[in-house]
Coordinates of C-alpha atoms in Angstrom, one line a residue:
Chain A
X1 CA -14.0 -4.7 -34.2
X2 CA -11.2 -6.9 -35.8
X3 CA -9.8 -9.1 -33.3
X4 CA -6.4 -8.1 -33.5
X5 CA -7.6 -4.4 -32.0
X6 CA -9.7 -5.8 -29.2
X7 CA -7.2 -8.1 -28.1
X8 CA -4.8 -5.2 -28.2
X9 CA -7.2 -3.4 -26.1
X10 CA -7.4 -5.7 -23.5
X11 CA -3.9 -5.5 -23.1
X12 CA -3.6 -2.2 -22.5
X13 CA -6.5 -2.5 -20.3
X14 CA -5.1 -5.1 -18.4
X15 CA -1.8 -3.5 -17.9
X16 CA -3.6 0.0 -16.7
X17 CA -5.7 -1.8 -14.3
X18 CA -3.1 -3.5 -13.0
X19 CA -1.2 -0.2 -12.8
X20 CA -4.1 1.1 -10.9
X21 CA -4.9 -1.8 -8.3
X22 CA -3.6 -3.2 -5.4
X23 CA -0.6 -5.4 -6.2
X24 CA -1.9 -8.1 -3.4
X25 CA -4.9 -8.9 -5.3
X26 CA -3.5 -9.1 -8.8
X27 CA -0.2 -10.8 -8.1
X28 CA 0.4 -14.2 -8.3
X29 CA 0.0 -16.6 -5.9
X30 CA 1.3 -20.3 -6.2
X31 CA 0.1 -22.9 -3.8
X32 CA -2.7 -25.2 -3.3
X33 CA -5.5 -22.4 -4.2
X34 CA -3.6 -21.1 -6.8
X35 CA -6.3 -21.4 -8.9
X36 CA -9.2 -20.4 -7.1
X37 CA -8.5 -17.0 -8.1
X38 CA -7.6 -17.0 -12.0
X39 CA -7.9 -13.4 -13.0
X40 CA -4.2 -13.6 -11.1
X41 CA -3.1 -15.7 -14.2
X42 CA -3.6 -12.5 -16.4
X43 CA -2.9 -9.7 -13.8
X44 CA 0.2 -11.1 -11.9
X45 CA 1.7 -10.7 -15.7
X46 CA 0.5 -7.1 -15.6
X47 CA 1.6 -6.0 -12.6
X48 CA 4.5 -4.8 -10.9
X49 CA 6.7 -4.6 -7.4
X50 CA 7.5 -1.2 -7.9
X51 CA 7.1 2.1 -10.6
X52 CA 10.9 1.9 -10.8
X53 CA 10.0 -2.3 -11.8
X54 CA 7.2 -1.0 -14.3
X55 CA 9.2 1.8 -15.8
X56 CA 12.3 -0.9 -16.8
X57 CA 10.1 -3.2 -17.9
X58 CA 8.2 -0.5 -20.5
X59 CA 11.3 0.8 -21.5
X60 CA 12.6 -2.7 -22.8
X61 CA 8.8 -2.5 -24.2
X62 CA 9.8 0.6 -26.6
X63 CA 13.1 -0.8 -27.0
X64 CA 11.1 -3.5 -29.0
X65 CA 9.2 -1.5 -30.7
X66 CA 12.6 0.7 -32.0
X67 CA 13.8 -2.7 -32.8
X68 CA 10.2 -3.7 -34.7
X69 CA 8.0 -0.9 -35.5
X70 CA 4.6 -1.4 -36.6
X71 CA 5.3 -5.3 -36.5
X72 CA 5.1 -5.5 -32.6
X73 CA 1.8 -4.5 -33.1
X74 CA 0.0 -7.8 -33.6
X75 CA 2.5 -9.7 -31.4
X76 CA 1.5 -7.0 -28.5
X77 CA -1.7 -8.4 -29.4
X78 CA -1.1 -11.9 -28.7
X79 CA 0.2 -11.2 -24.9
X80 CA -3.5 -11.5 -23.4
X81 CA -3.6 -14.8 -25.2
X82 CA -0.2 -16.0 -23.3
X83 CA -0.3 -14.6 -20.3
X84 CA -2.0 -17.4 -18.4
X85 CA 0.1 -19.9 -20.5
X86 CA 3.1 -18.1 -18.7
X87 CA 1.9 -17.6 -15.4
X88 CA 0.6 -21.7 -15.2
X89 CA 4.0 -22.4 -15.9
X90 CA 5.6 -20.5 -12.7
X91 CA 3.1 -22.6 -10.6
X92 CA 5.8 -25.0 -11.0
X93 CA 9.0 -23.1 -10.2
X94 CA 10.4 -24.4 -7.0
X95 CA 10.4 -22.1 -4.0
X96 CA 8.3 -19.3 -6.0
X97 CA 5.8 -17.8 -3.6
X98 CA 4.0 -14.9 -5.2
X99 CA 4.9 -13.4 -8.5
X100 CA 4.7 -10.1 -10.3
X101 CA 6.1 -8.7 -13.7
X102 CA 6.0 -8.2 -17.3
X103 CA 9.3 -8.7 -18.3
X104 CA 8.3 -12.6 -19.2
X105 CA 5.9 -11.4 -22.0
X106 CA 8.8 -9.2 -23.2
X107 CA 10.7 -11.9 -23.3
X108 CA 7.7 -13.1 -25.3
X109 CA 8.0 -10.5 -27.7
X110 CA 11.9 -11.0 -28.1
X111 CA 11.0 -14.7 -29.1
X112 CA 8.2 -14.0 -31.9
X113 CA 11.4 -12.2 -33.5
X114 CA 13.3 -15.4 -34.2
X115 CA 12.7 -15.4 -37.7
X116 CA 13.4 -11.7 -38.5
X117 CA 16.9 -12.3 -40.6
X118 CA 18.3 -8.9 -39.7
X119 CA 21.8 -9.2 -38.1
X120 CA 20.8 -6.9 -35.1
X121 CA 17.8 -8.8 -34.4
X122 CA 19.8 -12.0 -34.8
X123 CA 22.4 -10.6 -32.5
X124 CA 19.6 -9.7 -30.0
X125 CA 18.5 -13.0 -29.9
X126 CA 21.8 -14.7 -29.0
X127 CA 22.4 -12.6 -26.2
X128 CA 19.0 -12.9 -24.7
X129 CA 19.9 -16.5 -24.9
X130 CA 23.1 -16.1 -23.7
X131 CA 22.2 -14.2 -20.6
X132 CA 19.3 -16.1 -19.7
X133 CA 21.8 -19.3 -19.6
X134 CA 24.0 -17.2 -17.3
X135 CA 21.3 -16.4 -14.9
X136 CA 19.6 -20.3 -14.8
X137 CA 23.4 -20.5 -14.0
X138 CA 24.4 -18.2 -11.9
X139 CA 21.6 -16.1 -10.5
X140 CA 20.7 -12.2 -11.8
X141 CA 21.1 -9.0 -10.2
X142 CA 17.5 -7.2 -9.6
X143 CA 18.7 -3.5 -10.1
X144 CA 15.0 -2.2 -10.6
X145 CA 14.0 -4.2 -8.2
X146 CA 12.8 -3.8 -4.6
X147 CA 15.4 -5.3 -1.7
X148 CA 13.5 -8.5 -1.0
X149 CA 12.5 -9.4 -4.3
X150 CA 14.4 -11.9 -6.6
X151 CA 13.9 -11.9 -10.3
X152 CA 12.6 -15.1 -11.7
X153 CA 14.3 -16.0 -14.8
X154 CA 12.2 -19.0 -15.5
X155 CA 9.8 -16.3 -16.3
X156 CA 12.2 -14.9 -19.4
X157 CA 12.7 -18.9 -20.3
X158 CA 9.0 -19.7 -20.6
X159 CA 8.7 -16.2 -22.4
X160 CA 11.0 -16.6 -25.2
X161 CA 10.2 -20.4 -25.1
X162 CA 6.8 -19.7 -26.4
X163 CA 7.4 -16.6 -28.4
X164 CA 9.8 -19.1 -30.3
X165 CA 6.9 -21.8 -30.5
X166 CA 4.8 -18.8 -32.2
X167 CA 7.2 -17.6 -34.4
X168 CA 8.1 -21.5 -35.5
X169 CA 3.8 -22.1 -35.7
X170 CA 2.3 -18.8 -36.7
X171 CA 3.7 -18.2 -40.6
X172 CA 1.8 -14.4 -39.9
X173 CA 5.2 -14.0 -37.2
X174 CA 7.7 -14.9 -39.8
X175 CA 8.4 -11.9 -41.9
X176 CA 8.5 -8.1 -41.2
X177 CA 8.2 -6.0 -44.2
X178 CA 10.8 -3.0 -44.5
X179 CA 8.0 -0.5 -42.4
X180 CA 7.6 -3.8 -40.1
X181 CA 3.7 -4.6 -40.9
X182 CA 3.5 -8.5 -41.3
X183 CA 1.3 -9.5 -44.3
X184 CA -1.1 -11.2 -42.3
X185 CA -1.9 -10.4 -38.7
X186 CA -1.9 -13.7 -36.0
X187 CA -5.0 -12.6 -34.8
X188 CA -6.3 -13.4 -38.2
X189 CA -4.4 -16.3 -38.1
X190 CA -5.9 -18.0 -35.2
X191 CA -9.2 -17.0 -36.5
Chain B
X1 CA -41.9 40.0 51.1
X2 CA -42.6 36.3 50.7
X3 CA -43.0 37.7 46.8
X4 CA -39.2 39.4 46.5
X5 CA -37.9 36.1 47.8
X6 CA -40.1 34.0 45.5
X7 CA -38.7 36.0 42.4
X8 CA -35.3 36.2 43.9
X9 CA -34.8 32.1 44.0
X10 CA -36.5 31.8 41.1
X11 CA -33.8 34.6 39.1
X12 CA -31.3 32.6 41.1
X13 CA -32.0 29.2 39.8
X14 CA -32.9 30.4 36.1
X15 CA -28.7 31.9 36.6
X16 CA -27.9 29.0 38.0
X17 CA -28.9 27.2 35.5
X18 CA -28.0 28.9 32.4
X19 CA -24.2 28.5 34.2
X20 CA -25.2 24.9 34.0
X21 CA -25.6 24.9 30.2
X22 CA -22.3 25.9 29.6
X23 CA -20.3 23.0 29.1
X24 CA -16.8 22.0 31.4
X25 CA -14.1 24.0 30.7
X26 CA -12.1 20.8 29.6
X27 CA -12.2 17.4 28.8
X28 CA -9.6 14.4 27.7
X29 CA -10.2 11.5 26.0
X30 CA -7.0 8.9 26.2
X31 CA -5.7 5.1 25.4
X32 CA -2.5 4.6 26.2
X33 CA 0.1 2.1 25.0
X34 CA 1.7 2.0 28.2
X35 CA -1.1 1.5 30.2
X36 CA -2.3 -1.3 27.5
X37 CA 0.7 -3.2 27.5
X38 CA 1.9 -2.7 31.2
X39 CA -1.1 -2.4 33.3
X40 CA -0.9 -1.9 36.9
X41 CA 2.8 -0.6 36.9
X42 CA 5.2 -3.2 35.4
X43 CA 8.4 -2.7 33.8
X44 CA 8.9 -3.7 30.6
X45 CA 11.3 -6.5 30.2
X46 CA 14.7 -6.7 28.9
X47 CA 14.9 -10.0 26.4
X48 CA 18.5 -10.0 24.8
X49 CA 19.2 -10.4 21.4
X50 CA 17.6 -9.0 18.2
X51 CA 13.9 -9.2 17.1
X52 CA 14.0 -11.9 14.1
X53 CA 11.5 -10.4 11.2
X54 CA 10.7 -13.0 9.0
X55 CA 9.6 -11.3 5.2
X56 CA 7.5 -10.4 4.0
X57 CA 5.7 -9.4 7.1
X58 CA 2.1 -10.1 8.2
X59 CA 1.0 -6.6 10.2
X60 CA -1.4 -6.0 12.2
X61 CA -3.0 -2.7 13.0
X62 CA -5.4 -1.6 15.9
X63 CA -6.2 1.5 18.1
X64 CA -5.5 0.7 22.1
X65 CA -8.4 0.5 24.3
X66 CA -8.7 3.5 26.1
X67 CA -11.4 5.4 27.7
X68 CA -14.8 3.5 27.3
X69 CA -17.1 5.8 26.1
X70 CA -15.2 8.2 23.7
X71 CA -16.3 9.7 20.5
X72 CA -14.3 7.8 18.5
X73 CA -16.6 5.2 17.5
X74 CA -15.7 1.6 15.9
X75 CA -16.7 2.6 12.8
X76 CA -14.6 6.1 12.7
X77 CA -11.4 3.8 13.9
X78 CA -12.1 1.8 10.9
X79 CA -11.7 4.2 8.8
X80 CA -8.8 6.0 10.3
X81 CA -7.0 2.6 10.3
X82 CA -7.7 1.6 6.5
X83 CA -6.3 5.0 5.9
X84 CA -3.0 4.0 7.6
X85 CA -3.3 0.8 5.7
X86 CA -3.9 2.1 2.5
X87 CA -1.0 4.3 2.5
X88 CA 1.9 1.1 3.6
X89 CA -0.8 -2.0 2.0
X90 CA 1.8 -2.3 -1.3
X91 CA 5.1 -2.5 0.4
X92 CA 6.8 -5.2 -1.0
X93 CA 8.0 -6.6 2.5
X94 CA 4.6 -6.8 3.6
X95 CA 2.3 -9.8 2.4
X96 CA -0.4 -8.4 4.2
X97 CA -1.9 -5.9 6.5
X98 CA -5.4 -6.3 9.1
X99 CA -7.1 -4.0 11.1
X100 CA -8.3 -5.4 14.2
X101 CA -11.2 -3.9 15.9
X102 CA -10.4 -2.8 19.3
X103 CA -13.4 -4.9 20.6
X104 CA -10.9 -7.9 20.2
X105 CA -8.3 -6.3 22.8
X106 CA -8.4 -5.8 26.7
X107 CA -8.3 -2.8 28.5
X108 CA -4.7 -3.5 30.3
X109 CA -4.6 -7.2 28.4
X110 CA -0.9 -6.1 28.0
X111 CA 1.5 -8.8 25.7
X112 CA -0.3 -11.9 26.6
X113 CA -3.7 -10.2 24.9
X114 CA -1.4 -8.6 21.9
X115 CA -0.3 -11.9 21.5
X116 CA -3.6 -13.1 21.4
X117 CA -5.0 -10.8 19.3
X118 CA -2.1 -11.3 16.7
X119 CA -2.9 -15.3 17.1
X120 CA -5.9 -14.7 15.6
X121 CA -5.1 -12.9 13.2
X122 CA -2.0 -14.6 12.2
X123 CA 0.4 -11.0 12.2
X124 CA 3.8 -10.7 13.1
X125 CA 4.3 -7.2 13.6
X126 CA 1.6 -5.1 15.7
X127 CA 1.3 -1.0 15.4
X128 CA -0.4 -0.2 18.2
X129 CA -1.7 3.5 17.9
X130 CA -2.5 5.1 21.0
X131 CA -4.0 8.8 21.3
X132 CA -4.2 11.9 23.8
X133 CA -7.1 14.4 22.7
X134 CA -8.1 17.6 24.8
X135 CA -10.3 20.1 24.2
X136 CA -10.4 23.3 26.1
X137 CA -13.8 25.4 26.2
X138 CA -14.1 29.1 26.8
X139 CA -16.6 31.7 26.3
X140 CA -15.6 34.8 24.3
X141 CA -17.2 38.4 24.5
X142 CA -19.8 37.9 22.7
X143 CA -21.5 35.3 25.0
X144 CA -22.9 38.4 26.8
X145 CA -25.9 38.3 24.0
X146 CA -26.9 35.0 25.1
X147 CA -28.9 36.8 28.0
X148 CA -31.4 37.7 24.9
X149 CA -32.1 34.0 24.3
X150 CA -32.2 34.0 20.5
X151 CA -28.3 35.1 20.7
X152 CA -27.5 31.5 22.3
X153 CA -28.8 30.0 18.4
X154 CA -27.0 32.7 16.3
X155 CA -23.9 34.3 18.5
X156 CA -20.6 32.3 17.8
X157 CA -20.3 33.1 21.8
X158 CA -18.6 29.5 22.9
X159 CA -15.0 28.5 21.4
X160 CA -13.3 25.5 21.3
X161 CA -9.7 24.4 21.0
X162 CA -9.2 20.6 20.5
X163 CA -5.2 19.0 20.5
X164 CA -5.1 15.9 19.5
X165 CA -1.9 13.4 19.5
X166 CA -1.7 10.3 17.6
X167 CA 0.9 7.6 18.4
X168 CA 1.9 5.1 16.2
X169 CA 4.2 2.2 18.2
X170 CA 5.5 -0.9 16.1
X171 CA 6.3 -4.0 18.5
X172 CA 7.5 -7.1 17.1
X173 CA 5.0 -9.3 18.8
X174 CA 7.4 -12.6 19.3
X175 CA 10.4 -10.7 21.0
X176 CA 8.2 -7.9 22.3
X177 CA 10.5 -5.1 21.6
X178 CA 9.7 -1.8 20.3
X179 CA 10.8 -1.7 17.0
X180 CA 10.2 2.2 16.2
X181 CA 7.3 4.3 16.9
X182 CA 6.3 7.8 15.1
X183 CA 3.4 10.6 16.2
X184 CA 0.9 12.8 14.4
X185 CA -0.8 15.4 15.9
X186 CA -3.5 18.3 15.2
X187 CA -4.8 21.2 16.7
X188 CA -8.6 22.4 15.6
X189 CA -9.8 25.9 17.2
X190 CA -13.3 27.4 16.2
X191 CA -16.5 28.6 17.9
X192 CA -20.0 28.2 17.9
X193 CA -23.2 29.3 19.5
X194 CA -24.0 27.4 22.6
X195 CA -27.1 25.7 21.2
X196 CA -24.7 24.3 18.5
X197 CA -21.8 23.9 20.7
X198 CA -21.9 20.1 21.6
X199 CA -22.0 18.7 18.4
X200 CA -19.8 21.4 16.7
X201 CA -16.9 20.7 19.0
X202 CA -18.0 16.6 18.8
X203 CA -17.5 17.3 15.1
X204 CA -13.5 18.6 15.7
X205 CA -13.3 16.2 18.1
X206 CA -13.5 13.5 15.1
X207 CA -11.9 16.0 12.7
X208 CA -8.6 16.7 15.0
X209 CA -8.6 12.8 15.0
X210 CA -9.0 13.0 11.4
X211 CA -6.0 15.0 10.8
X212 CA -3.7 13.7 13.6
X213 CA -3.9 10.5 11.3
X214 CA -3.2 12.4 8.3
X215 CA 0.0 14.0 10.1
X216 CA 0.9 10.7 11.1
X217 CA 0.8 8.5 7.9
X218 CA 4.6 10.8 6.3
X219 CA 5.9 10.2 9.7
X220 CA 5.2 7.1 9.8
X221 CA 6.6 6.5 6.6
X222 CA 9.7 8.2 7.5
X223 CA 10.5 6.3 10.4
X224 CA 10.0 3.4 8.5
X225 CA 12.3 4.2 5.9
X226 CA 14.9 5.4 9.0
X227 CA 14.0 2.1 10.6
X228 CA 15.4 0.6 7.5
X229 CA 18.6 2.1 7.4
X230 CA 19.5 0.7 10.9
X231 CA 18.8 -2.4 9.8
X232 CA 21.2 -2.6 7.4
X233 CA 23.7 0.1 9.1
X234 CA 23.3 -1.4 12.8
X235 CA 21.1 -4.2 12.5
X236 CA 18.8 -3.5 15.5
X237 CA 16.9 -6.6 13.6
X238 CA 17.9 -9.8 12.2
X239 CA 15.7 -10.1 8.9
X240 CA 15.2 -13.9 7.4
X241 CA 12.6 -14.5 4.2
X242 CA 9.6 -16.8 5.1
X243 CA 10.0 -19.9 3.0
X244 CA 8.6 -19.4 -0.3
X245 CA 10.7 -16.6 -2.4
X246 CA 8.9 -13.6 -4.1
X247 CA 9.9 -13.0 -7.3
X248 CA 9.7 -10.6 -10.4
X249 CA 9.3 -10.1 -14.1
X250 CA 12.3 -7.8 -15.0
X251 CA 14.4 -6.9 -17.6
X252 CA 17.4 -6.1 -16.3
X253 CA 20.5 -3.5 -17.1
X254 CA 21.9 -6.1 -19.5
X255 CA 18.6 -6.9 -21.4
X256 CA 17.8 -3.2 -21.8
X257 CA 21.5 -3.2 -23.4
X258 CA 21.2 -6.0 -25.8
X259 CA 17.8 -4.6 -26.9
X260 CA 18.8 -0.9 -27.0
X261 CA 21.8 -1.4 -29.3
X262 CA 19.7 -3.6 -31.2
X263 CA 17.2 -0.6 -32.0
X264 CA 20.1 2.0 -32.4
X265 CA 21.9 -1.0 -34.9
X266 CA 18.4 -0.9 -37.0
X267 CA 17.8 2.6 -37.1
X268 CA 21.1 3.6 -38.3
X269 CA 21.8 0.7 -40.5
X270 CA 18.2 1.9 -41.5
X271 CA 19.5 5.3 -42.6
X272 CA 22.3 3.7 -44.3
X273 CA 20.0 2.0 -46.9
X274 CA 17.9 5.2 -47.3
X275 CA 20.7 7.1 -48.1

């Protein structure tokens, strides 16, 4: 099985599981014995607070996927890969308690675009930016989220911080082809 | 004539004792809140001021102790009480729920044991569920055909009606005020042969529990989303976050924006190019 498949596979699989469990034992949980438990560095990124939470955060999915076609394929494949990159990172956010949400690997996703020269996508990327310096600023509304829940935008900044690492390292990320299948898959590249 | 008598005791006990067989005509099985958290009469105290409910909450979940030797065993109040926490365990307000067994509260302990209790087990908020069961026995018609022996194993001849009331009360354990409380009840009728009769109606004894739990979970539910609403509309509590802030992954109305016109600026600049 090429890896580029199984890695997309575990995605999926991660994303139905966590879908399927009990938030408490998938979310994440900072502290001392953060890491006693480290499946939680994979499932907290899976998981969400709410159906309402996981339904906004699939529809900016397939708003990616409008935007990309058949090239989000082999970036969706690289989120099991940077999940725990992204959920180590939140161990360090100040005052962050427990953590759940996808929206930092979309933000993930929205980074790996960087060097797709289309205007819109171009345009997409400078308001991303934009309103993620506005909410490190200021502080973001949750509309999707539940009352006592605050969104954590350092998640979206170490998102689209490493998505623009890969798309700057991987030379499989730079170009889309007109139908959006890269030449070379970053699967095969880390190979 | 020492014979007639003879015969006649013996007819007379052998009655007397088939009357015996039949079970009492009712029988109640109870644990009361009141009774567990004011024993011997008190009356609850006024504290002013709100209850302060730090989020999310820790709760904790127990049935009172009540009568002694019931049939609802430790094991069956497990089970009825993960069902209760399965149905409110993902509430985002609450970090986590724990059923405590009743073996770890005192008949009468009243708050000084719930506070005890909810020491131990480190829980903010107790739901306490108390429970009223009583099942009536009658005999029908066809109880005549138990006189024939073999009819007492296959004549449905004894019935059964079991009522069962399940009370859910959520204190605040530092303030000890009643926060909101919701019931579920049940009613099981059906009949058996007298033979069978004992563990058939032990059976809906456990089922009318069974179902008085189910009844209560959307109640339960309701009054917690009611309980909710006067929060925010009366604040009957004052809520604070613990330290520590939960927070979320989510792409909000203005990322779904920037990314949807994005998609809608490809496709049709897109058609553009095919044309």
């Amino acid at each position: 099985m090429p890896a580029e498949t199984l890695l997309l596979a575990s995605g999926a699989g991660l994303l139905l599981v966590a879908t399927l469990l009990p938030g408490d034992l998938l979310q994440l949980n900072t502290g001392p014995l953060a890491l006693l438990e480290p499946w939680r560095l994979w499932t907290s990124q899976f998981c969400h607070w709410s159906p309402l939470h996981l339904a906004a955060n699939l529809a900016a999915l397939g708003g990616l996927w409008l935007v990309a076609g058949r090239a989000l394929l082999p970036r969706l494949a690289l989120l099991p890969l940077v999940a725990p990159l992204l959920s180590l990172g939140l161990l360090g956010v100040p005052g962050l308690a427990h953590y759940r949400g996808l929206s930092g690997l979309v933000a993930f996703l929205v980074g790996t675009l960087a060097r797709d020269a289309r205007w819109p996508v171009r345009l997409l990327m400078l308001g991303f930016g934009l309103k993620l310096g506005m909410d490190a600023l200021s502080g973001t509304s949750a509309p999707f989220l539940p009352d006592t829940i605050q969104t954590t935008w350092q998640a979206h900044l170490g998102g689209l911080g490493l998505g623009l690492l890969a798309a700057w390292r991987m030379p499989a990320l730079a170009h889309t082809a007109p139908d959006g299948a890269p030449s070379v898959s970053p699967a095969e590249h880390i190979r | 004539m020492k014979l007639r008598l003879v015969w006649s005791l013996i007819l007379v006990l052998t009655l007397g004792g088939c009357a015996s067989w039949f079970s009492a005509s009712s029988r109640a099985q109870r644990g009361s809140v009141v009774e567990y958290l004011y024993p011997k009469g008190e009356n609850p105290t006024l504290s002013p001021g709100k209850p302060e409910l730090r989020l999310p909450l820790r709760v904790g979940l127990a049935f009172v102790p009540g009568d002694r030797y019931n049939d609802l065993g430790e094991a069956e109040r497990s089970q009825l009480l993960d069902k209760v926490k399965g149905a409110f365990a993902n509430r985002p307000f609450i970090a986590a729920i724990e059923t405590i067994p009743s073996s770890y509260l005192r008949p009468g302990g009243g708050f000084a044991n719930l506070e005890q209790a909810a020491r131990m087990f480190n829980v903010d908020v107790m739901v306490l569920l108390s429970y009223d069961q009583i099942q009536f026995n009658d005999n029908n018609r066809l109880s005549l055909l138990y006189w024939t022996l073999i009819g007492a194993y296959v004549i449905n001849g004894d019935q059964y009606d079991v009522s069962t009331l399940v009370d859910a009360s959520v204190f605040d354990v530092r303030s000890h005020q009643l926060l909101f409380r919701a019931p579920g009840s049940s009613q099981i009728k059906g009949s058996s042969p007298l033979v069978k009769f004992s563990e058939a109606s032990r059976m809906a004894r456990a089922e009318g529990y069974r179902r008085a739990v189910d009844n209560l979970i959307p109640q339960l539910d309701q009054q917690l989303e009611s309980f909710k609403e006067r929060i925010k509309q009366d604040q009957v509590a004052r809520i604070t976050e613990k330290p520590g802030y939960r927070g979320g992954g989510e792409m909000d109305l203005a990322s779904l924006g920037l990314i949807g016109l994005a998609a809608l600026a490809i496709r049709l600049t897109g058609r553009r190019r095919a044309r």
